[in-house]
């Protein structure tokens, strides 16, 4: 007989009440910080947008890319190859 595991998966920190409270406080603090310094952020907006491009490229996860020539193609038959 299989006994149930007493070491059931504990929820991650962000799923616990303390983690949710910390995330909520961080979102509220970020909102007020951005609201008070919007003029400064607006001046750097084009640079932040350009910085996002290489960061998105690095974090894309270069996993399964289809169609990069790694698949074997069957040989093509020409008009001269008749059975």
GROMACS .gro file of N, CA, C and O in nm:
model
  332
    1UNK      N    1   0.083  -0.119   0.000
    1UNK     CA    2   0.000   0.000   0.000
    1UNK      C    3   0.087   0.124   0.000
    1UNK      O    4   0.184   0.131   0.071
    2UNK      N    5   0.046   0.217  -0.078
    2UNK     CA    6   0.117   0.344  -0.083
    2UNK      C    7   0.062   0.439   0.022
    2UNK      O    8  -0.058   0.461   0.030
    3UNK      N    9   0.151   0.493   0.100
    3UNK     CA   10   0.113   0.591   0.201
    3UNK      C   11   0.123   0.730   0.139
    3UNK      O   12   0.215   0.758   0.062
    4UNK      N   13   0.028   0.817   0.170
    4UNK     CA   14   0.039   0.954   0.115
    4UNK      C   15   0.161   1.025   0.172
    4UNK      O   16   0.202   1.002   0.285
    5UNK      N   17   0.216   1.107   0.090
    5UNK     CA   18   0.334   1.185   0.130
    5UNK      C   19   0.294   1.290   0.232
    5UNK      O   20   0.203   1.368   0.208
    6UNK      N   21   0.362   1.292   0.345
    6UNK     CA   22   0.338   1.398   0.442
    6UNK      C   23   0.408   1.526   0.400
    6UNK      O   24   0.377   1.633   0.448
    7UNK      N   25   0.506   1.512   0.313
    7UNK     CA   26   0.578   1.629   0.261
    7UNK      C   27   0.509   1.679   0.136
    7UNK      O   28   0.565   1.680   0.027
    8UNK      N   29   0.384   1.718   0.150
    8UNK     CA   30   0.313   1.769   0.032
    8UNK      C   31   0.378   1.898  -0.012
    8UNK      O   32   0.446   1.966   0.064
    9UNK      N   33   0.358   1.931  -0.136
    9UNK     CA   34   0.423   2.049  -0.192
    9UNK      C   35   0.372   2.174  -0.121
    9UNK      O   36   0.255   2.206  -0.124
   10UNK      N   37   0.465   2.244  -0.060
   10UNK     CA   38   0.430   2.371   0.005
   10UNK      C   39   0.415   2.477  -0.103
   10UNK      O   40   0.486   2.476  -0.203
   11UNK      N   41   0.320   2.567  -0.086
   11UNK     CA   42   0.304   2.672  -0.187
   11UNK      C   43   0.428   2.760  -0.192
   11UNK      O   44   0.498   2.778  -0.092
   12UNK      N   45   0.454   2.815  -0.308
   12UNK     CA   46   0.570   2.902  -0.323
   12UNK      C   47   0.551   3.028  -0.238
   12UNK      O   48   0.442   3.057  -0.190
   13UNK      N   49   0.658   3.101  -0.223
   13UNK     CA   50   0.653   3.221  -0.138
   13UNK      C   51   0.549   3.320  -0.189
   13UNK      O   52   0.479   3.383  -0.112
   14UNK      N   53   0.537   3.333  -0.319
   14UNK     CA   54   0.445   3.432  -0.377
   14UNK      C   55   0.300   3.390  -0.363
   14UNK      O   56   0.211   3.471  -0.382
   15UNK      N   57   0.271   3.263  -0.331
   15UNK     CA   58   0.134   3.216  -0.310
   15UNK      C   59   0.092   3.226  -0.163
   15UNK      O   60  -0.025   3.211  -0.132
   16UNK      N   61   0.186   3.249  -0.075
   16UNK     CA   62   0.155   3.264   0.067
   16UNK      C   63   0.104   3.405   0.094
   16UNK      O   64   0.132   3.498   0.018
   17UNK      N   65   0.032   3.425   0.205
   17UNK     CA   66  -0.019   3.561   0.236
   17UNK      C   67   0.092   3.666   0.249
   17UNK      O   68   0.076   3.779   0.203
   18UNK      N   69   0.205   3.628   0.306
   18UNK     CA   70   0.315   3.725   0.321
   18UNK      C   71   0.370   3.764   0.184
   18UNK      O   72   0.403   3.881   0.160
   19UNK      N   73   0.382   3.668   0.094
   19UNK     CA   74   0.432   3.697  -0.040
   19UNK      C   75   0.336   3.784  -0.119
   19UNK      O   76   0.377   3.875  -0.190
   20UNK      N   77   0.206   3.756  -0.104
   20UNK     CA   78   0.107   3.838  -0.173
   20UNK      C   79   0.105   3.980  -0.120
   20UNK      O   80   0.091   4.077  -0.196
   21UNK      N   81   0.121   3.995   0.012
   21UNK     CA   82   0.126   4.128   0.071
   21UNK      C   83   0.250   4.204   0.023
   21UNK      O   84   0.242   4.324  -0.007
   22UNK      N   85   0.363   4.135   0.014
   22UNK     CA   86   0.485   4.199  -0.033
   22UNK      C   87   0.472   4.240  -0.180
   22UNK      O   88   0.513   4.351  -0.218
   23UNK      N   89   0.413   4.154  -0.263
   23UNK     CA   90   0.394   4.187  -0.404
   23UNK      C   91   0.299   4.305  -0.419
   23UNK      O   92   0.323   4.395  -0.501
   24UNK      N   93   0.192   4.309  -0.340
   24UNK     CA   94   0.098   4.421  -0.347
   24UNK      C   95   0.165   4.551  -0.305
   24UNK      O   96   0.147   4.654  -0.369
   25UNK      N   97   0.244   4.545  -0.197
   25UNK     CA   98   0.314   4.665  -0.151
   25UNK      C   99   0.415   4.712  -0.257
   25UNK      O  100   0.431   4.833  -0.278
   26UNK      N  101   0.480   4.619  -0.325
   26UNK     CA  102   0.577   4.656  -0.428
   26UNK      C  103   0.507   4.722  -0.547
   26UNK      O  104   0.558   4.819  -0.604
   27UNK      N  105   0.389   4.670  -0.585
   27UNK     CA  106   0.316   4.730  -0.696
   27UNK      C  107   0.270   4.871  -0.660
   27UNK      O  108   0.281   4.964  -0.740
   28UNK      N  109   0.221   4.889  -0.538
   28UNK     CA  110   0.175   5.021  -0.494
   28UNK      C  111   0.292   5.119  -0.487
   28UNK      O  112   0.282   5.234  -0.533
   29UNK      N  113   0.405   5.074  -0.432
   29UNK     CA  114   0.523   5.161  -0.423
   29UNK      C  115   0.574   5.196  -0.562
   29UNK      O  116   0.611   5.312  -0.588
   30UNK      N  117   0.573   5.099  -0.654
   30UNK     CA  118   0.616   5.126  -0.791
   30UNK      C  119   0.526   5.225  -0.860
   30UNK      O  120   0.572   5.313  -0.935
   31UNK      N  121   0.395   5.213  -0.835
   31UNK     CA  122   0.300   5.307  -0.895
   31UNK      C  123   0.327   5.450  -0.849
   31UNK      O  124   0.335   5.541  -0.930
   32UNK      N  125   0.342   5.469  -0.718
   32UNK     CA  126   0.366   5.604  -0.667
   32UNK      C  127   0.503   5.658  -0.707
   32UNK      O  128   0.517   5.777  -0.735
   33UNK      N  129   0.602   5.572  -0.713
   33UNK     CA  130   0.734   5.616  -0.756
   33UNK      C  131   0.730   5.659  -0.903
   33UNK      O  132   0.786   5.763  -0.939
   34UNK      N  133   0.662   5.581  -0.985
   34UNK     CA  134   0.650   5.617  -1.126
   34UNK      C  135   0.567   5.743  -1.144
   34UNK      O  136   0.599   5.828  -1.227
   35UNK      N  137   0.464   5.758  -1.064
   35UNK     CA  138   0.377   5.876  -1.075
   35UNK      C  139   0.451   6.004  -1.039
   35UNK      O  140   0.434   6.108  -1.103
   36UNK      N  141   0.535   5.997  -0.936
   36UNK     CA  142   0.608   6.116  -0.893
   36UNK      C  143   0.723   6.151  -0.987
   36UNK      O  144   0.763   6.266  -0.995
   37UNK      N  145   0.778   6.053  -1.056
   37UNK     CA  146   0.895   6.077  -1.141
   37UNK      C  147   0.864   6.054  -1.288
   37UNK      O  148   0.953   6.018  -1.366
   38UNK      N  149   0.739   6.073  -1.330
   38UNK     CA  150   0.699   6.048  -1.467
   38UNK      C  151   0.775   6.135  -1.566
   38UNK      O  152   0.809   6.090  -1.676
   39UNK      N  153   0.804   6.256  -1.530
   39UNK     CA  154   0.879   6.346  -1.620
   39UNK      C  155   1.018   6.294  -1.650
   39UNK      O  156   1.066   6.304  -1.763
   40UNK      N  157   1.082   6.237  -1.552
   40UNK     CA  158   1.216   6.180  -1.574
   40UNK      C  159   1.207   6.053  -1.658
   40UNK      O  160   1.289   6.031  -1.747
   41UNK      N  161   1.109   5.969  -1.631
   41UNK     CA  162   1.093   5.843  -1.703
   41UNK      C  163   1.059   5.870  -1.849
   41UNK      O  164   1.108   5.803  -1.939
   42UNK      N  165   0.975   5.970  -1.873
   42UNK     CA  166   0.934   6.002  -2.008
   42UNK      C  167   1.053   6.043  -2.095
   42UNK      O  168   1.055   6.013  -2.214
   43UNK      N  169   1.153   6.105  -2.035
   43UNK     CA  170   1.272   6.145  -2.110
   43UNK      C  171   1.356   6.026  -2.154
   43UNK      O  172   1.425   6.031  -2.256
   44UNK      N  173   1.351   5.918  -2.079
   44UNK     CA  174   1.431   5.799  -2.110
   44UNK      C  175   1.350   5.693  -2.186
   44UNK      O  176   1.401   5.585  -2.212
   45UNK      N  177   1.224   5.721  -2.219
   45UNK     CA  178   1.137   5.622  -2.281
   45UNK      C  179   1.195   5.563  -2.411
   45UNK      O  180   1.193   5.441  -2.428
   46UNK      N  181   1.249   5.644  -2.505
   46UNK     CA  182   1.304   5.583  -2.627
   46UNK      C  183   1.421   5.488  -2.598
   46UNK      O  184   1.433   5.384  -2.661
   47UNK      N  185   1.504   5.522  -2.501
   47UNK     CA  186   1.618   5.437  -2.467
   47UNK      C  187   1.571   5.307  -2.401
   47UNK      O  188   1.627   5.200  -2.426
   48UNK      N  189   1.468   5.317  -2.317
   48UNK     CA  190   1.415   5.197  -2.253
   48UNK      C  191   1.352   5.105  -2.357
   48UNK      O  192   1.363   4.983  -2.347
   49UNK      N  193   1.288   5.163  -2.457
   49UNK     CA  194   1.227   5.083  -2.563
   49UNK      C  195   1.335   5.013  -2.646
   49UNK      O  196   1.322   4.895  -2.679
   50UNK      N  197   1.444   5.083  -2.677
   50UNK     CA  198   1.553   5.021  -2.750
   50UNK      C  199   1.624   4.914  -2.667
   50UNK      O  200   1.671   4.814  -2.721
   51UNK      N  201   1.632   4.934  -2.537
   51UNK     CA  202   1.694   4.836  -2.450
   51UNK      C  203   1.608   4.710  -2.439
   51UNK      O  204   1.660   4.600  -2.419
   52UNK      N  205   1.478   4.723  -2.456
   52UNK     CA  206   1.389   4.607  -2.446
   52UNK      C  207   1.413   4.509  -2.560
   52UNK      O  208   1.394   4.388  -2.541
   53UNK      N  209   1.455   4.555  -2.675
   53UNK     CA  210   1.475   4.466  -2.790
   53UNK      C  211   1.581   4.359  -2.763
   53UNK      O  212   1.554   4.240  -2.778
   54UNK      N  213   1.704   4.395  -2.724
   54UNK     CA  214   1.802   4.289  -2.699
   54UNK      C  215   1.767   4.205  -2.576
   54UNK      O  216   1.797   4.086  -2.572
   55UNK      N  217   1.701   4.265  -2.477
   55UNK     CA  218   1.661   4.186  -2.361
   55UNK      C  219   1.557   4.081  -2.399
   55UNK      O  220   1.564   3.967  -2.351
   56UNK      N  221   1.464   4.117  -2.483
   56UNK     CA  222   1.365   4.019  -2.528
   56UNK      C  223   1.431   3.911  -2.612
   56UNK      O  224   1.393   3.794  -2.605
   57UNK      N  225   1.532   3.947  -2.690
   57UNK     CA  226   1.603   3.848  -2.770
   57UNK      C  227   1.677   3.750  -2.680
   57UNK      O  228   1.679   3.630  -2.706
   58UNK      N  229   1.740   3.800  -2.575
   58UNK     CA  230   1.814   3.712  -2.484
   58UNK      C  231   1.722   3.622  -2.403
   58UNK      O  232   1.756   3.509  -2.372
   59UNK      N  233   1.605   3.672  -2.366
   59UNK     CA  234   1.514   3.595  -2.282
   59UNK      C  235   1.414   3.513  -2.363
   59UNK      O  236   1.325   3.452  -2.306
   60UNK      N  237   1.429   3.512  -2.493
   60UNK     CA  238   1.334   3.441  -2.579
   60UNK      C  239   1.340   3.292  -2.556
   60UNK      O  240   1.241   3.223  -2.569
   61UNK      N  241   1.453   3.238  -2.521
   61UNK     CA  242   1.467   3.095  -2.503
   61UNK      C  243   1.484   3.028  -2.637
   61UNK      O  244   1.388   2.986  -2.700
   62UNK      N  245   1.603   3.016  -2.682
   62UNK     CA  246   1.631   2.966  -2.816
   62UNK      C  247   1.614   2.815  -2.820
   62UNK      O  248   1.707   2.740  -2.847
   63UNK      N  249   1.494   2.772  -2.797
   63UNK     CA  250   1.465   2.629  -2.795
   63UNK      C  251   1.430   2.577  -2.932
   63UNK      O  252   1.509   2.582  -3.026
   64UNK      N  253   1.310   2.529  -2.948
   64UNK     CA  254   1.267   2.462  -3.070
   64UNK      C  255   1.226   2.565  -3.175
   64UNK      O  256   1.117   2.621  -3.170
   65UNK      N  257   1.315   2.591  -3.267
   65UNK     CA  258   1.285   2.679  -3.379
   65UNK      C  259   1.257   2.591  -3.499
   65UNK      O  260   1.341   2.512  -3.541
   66UNK      N  261   1.143   2.605  -3.556
   66UNK     CA  262   1.110   2.524  -3.673
   66UNK      C  263   1.158   2.590  -3.801
   66UNK      O  264   1.163   2.711  -3.813
   67UNK      N  265   1.197   2.509  -3.897
   67UNK     CA  266   1.231   2.560  -4.029
   67UNK      C  267   1.367   2.621  -4.042
   67UNK      O  268   1.388   2.710  -4.122
   68UNK      N  269   1.465   2.574  -3.967
   68UNK     CA  270   1.600   2.627  -3.980
   68UNK      C  271   1.689   2.535  -4.061
   68UNK      O  272   1.809   2.537  -4.048
   69UNK      N  273   1.630   2.450  -4.144
   69UNK     CA  274   1.710   2.365  -4.232
   69UNK      C  275   1.764   2.241  -4.164
   69UNK      O  276   1.852   2.177  -4.218
   70UNK      N  277   1.717   2.206  -4.048
   70UNK     CA  278   1.767   2.088  -3.979
   70UNK      C  279   1.694   1.961  -4.022
   70UNK      O  280   1.733   1.853  -3.986
   71UNK      N  281   1.590   1.974  -4.099
   71UNK     CA  282   1.511   1.859  -4.139
   71UNK      C  283   1.559   1.808  -4.274
   71UNK      O  284   1.584   1.886  -4.366
   72UNK      N  285   1.570   1.677  -4.285
   72UNK     CA  286   1.615   1.618  -4.411
   72UNK      C  287   1.503   1.628  -4.514
   72UNK      O  288   1.388   1.596  -4.486
   73UNK      N  289   1.537   1.671  -4.632
   73UNK     CA  290   1.442   1.684  -4.741
   73UNK      C  291   1.456   1.563  -4.833
   73UNK      O  292   1.569   1.521  -4.864
   74UNK      N  293   1.346   1.506  -4.877
   74UNK     CA  294   1.359   1.396  -4.975
   74UNK      C  295   1.413   1.451  -5.106
   74UNK      O  296   1.387   1.565  -5.143
   75UNK      N  297   1.490   1.369  -5.179
   75UNK     CA  298   1.546   1.420  -5.306
   75UNK      C  299   1.434   1.448  -5.405
   75UNK      O  300   1.335   1.375  -5.413
   76UNK      N  301   1.450   1.556  -5.479
   76UNK     CA  302   1.351   1.595  -5.579
   76UNK      C  303   1.372   1.514  -5.706
   76UNK      O  304   1.484   1.484  -5.745
   77UNK      N  305   1.263   1.485  -5.770
   77UNK     CA  306   1.271   1.413  -5.897
   77UNK      C  307   1.263   1.514  -6.010
   77UNK      O  308   1.179   1.602  -6.010
   78UNK      N  309   1.349   1.502  -6.103
   78UNK     CA  310   1.345   1.590  -6.218
   78UNK      C  311   1.260   1.526  -6.328
   78UNK      O  312   1.214   1.412  -6.316
   79UNK      N  313   1.238   1.598  -6.435
   79UNK     CA  314   1.158   1.546  -6.545
   79UNK      C  315   1.226   1.429  -6.615
   79UNK      O  316   1.161   1.347  -6.677
   80UNK      N  317   1.359   1.422  -6.606
   80UNK     CA  318   1.433   1.313  -6.671
   80UNK      C  319   1.428   1.184  -6.592
   80UNK      O  320   1.460   1.079  -6.646
   81UNK      N  321   1.391   1.189  -6.465
   81UNK     CA  322   1.383   1.070  -6.382
   81UNK      C  323   1.245   1.008  -6.391
   81UNK      O  324   1.160   1.026  -6.307
   82UNK      N  325   1.223   0.932  -6.495
   82UNK     CA  326   1.094   0.866  -6.511
   82UNK      C  327   1.111   0.718  -6.485
   82UNK      O  328   1.211   0.659  -6.521
   83UNK      N  329   1.010   0.658  -6.429
   83UNK     CA  330   1.019   0.516  -6.396
   83UNK      C  331   0.990   0.429  -6.514
   83UNK      O  332   0.917   0.447  -6.600
   0.00000   0.00000   0.00000
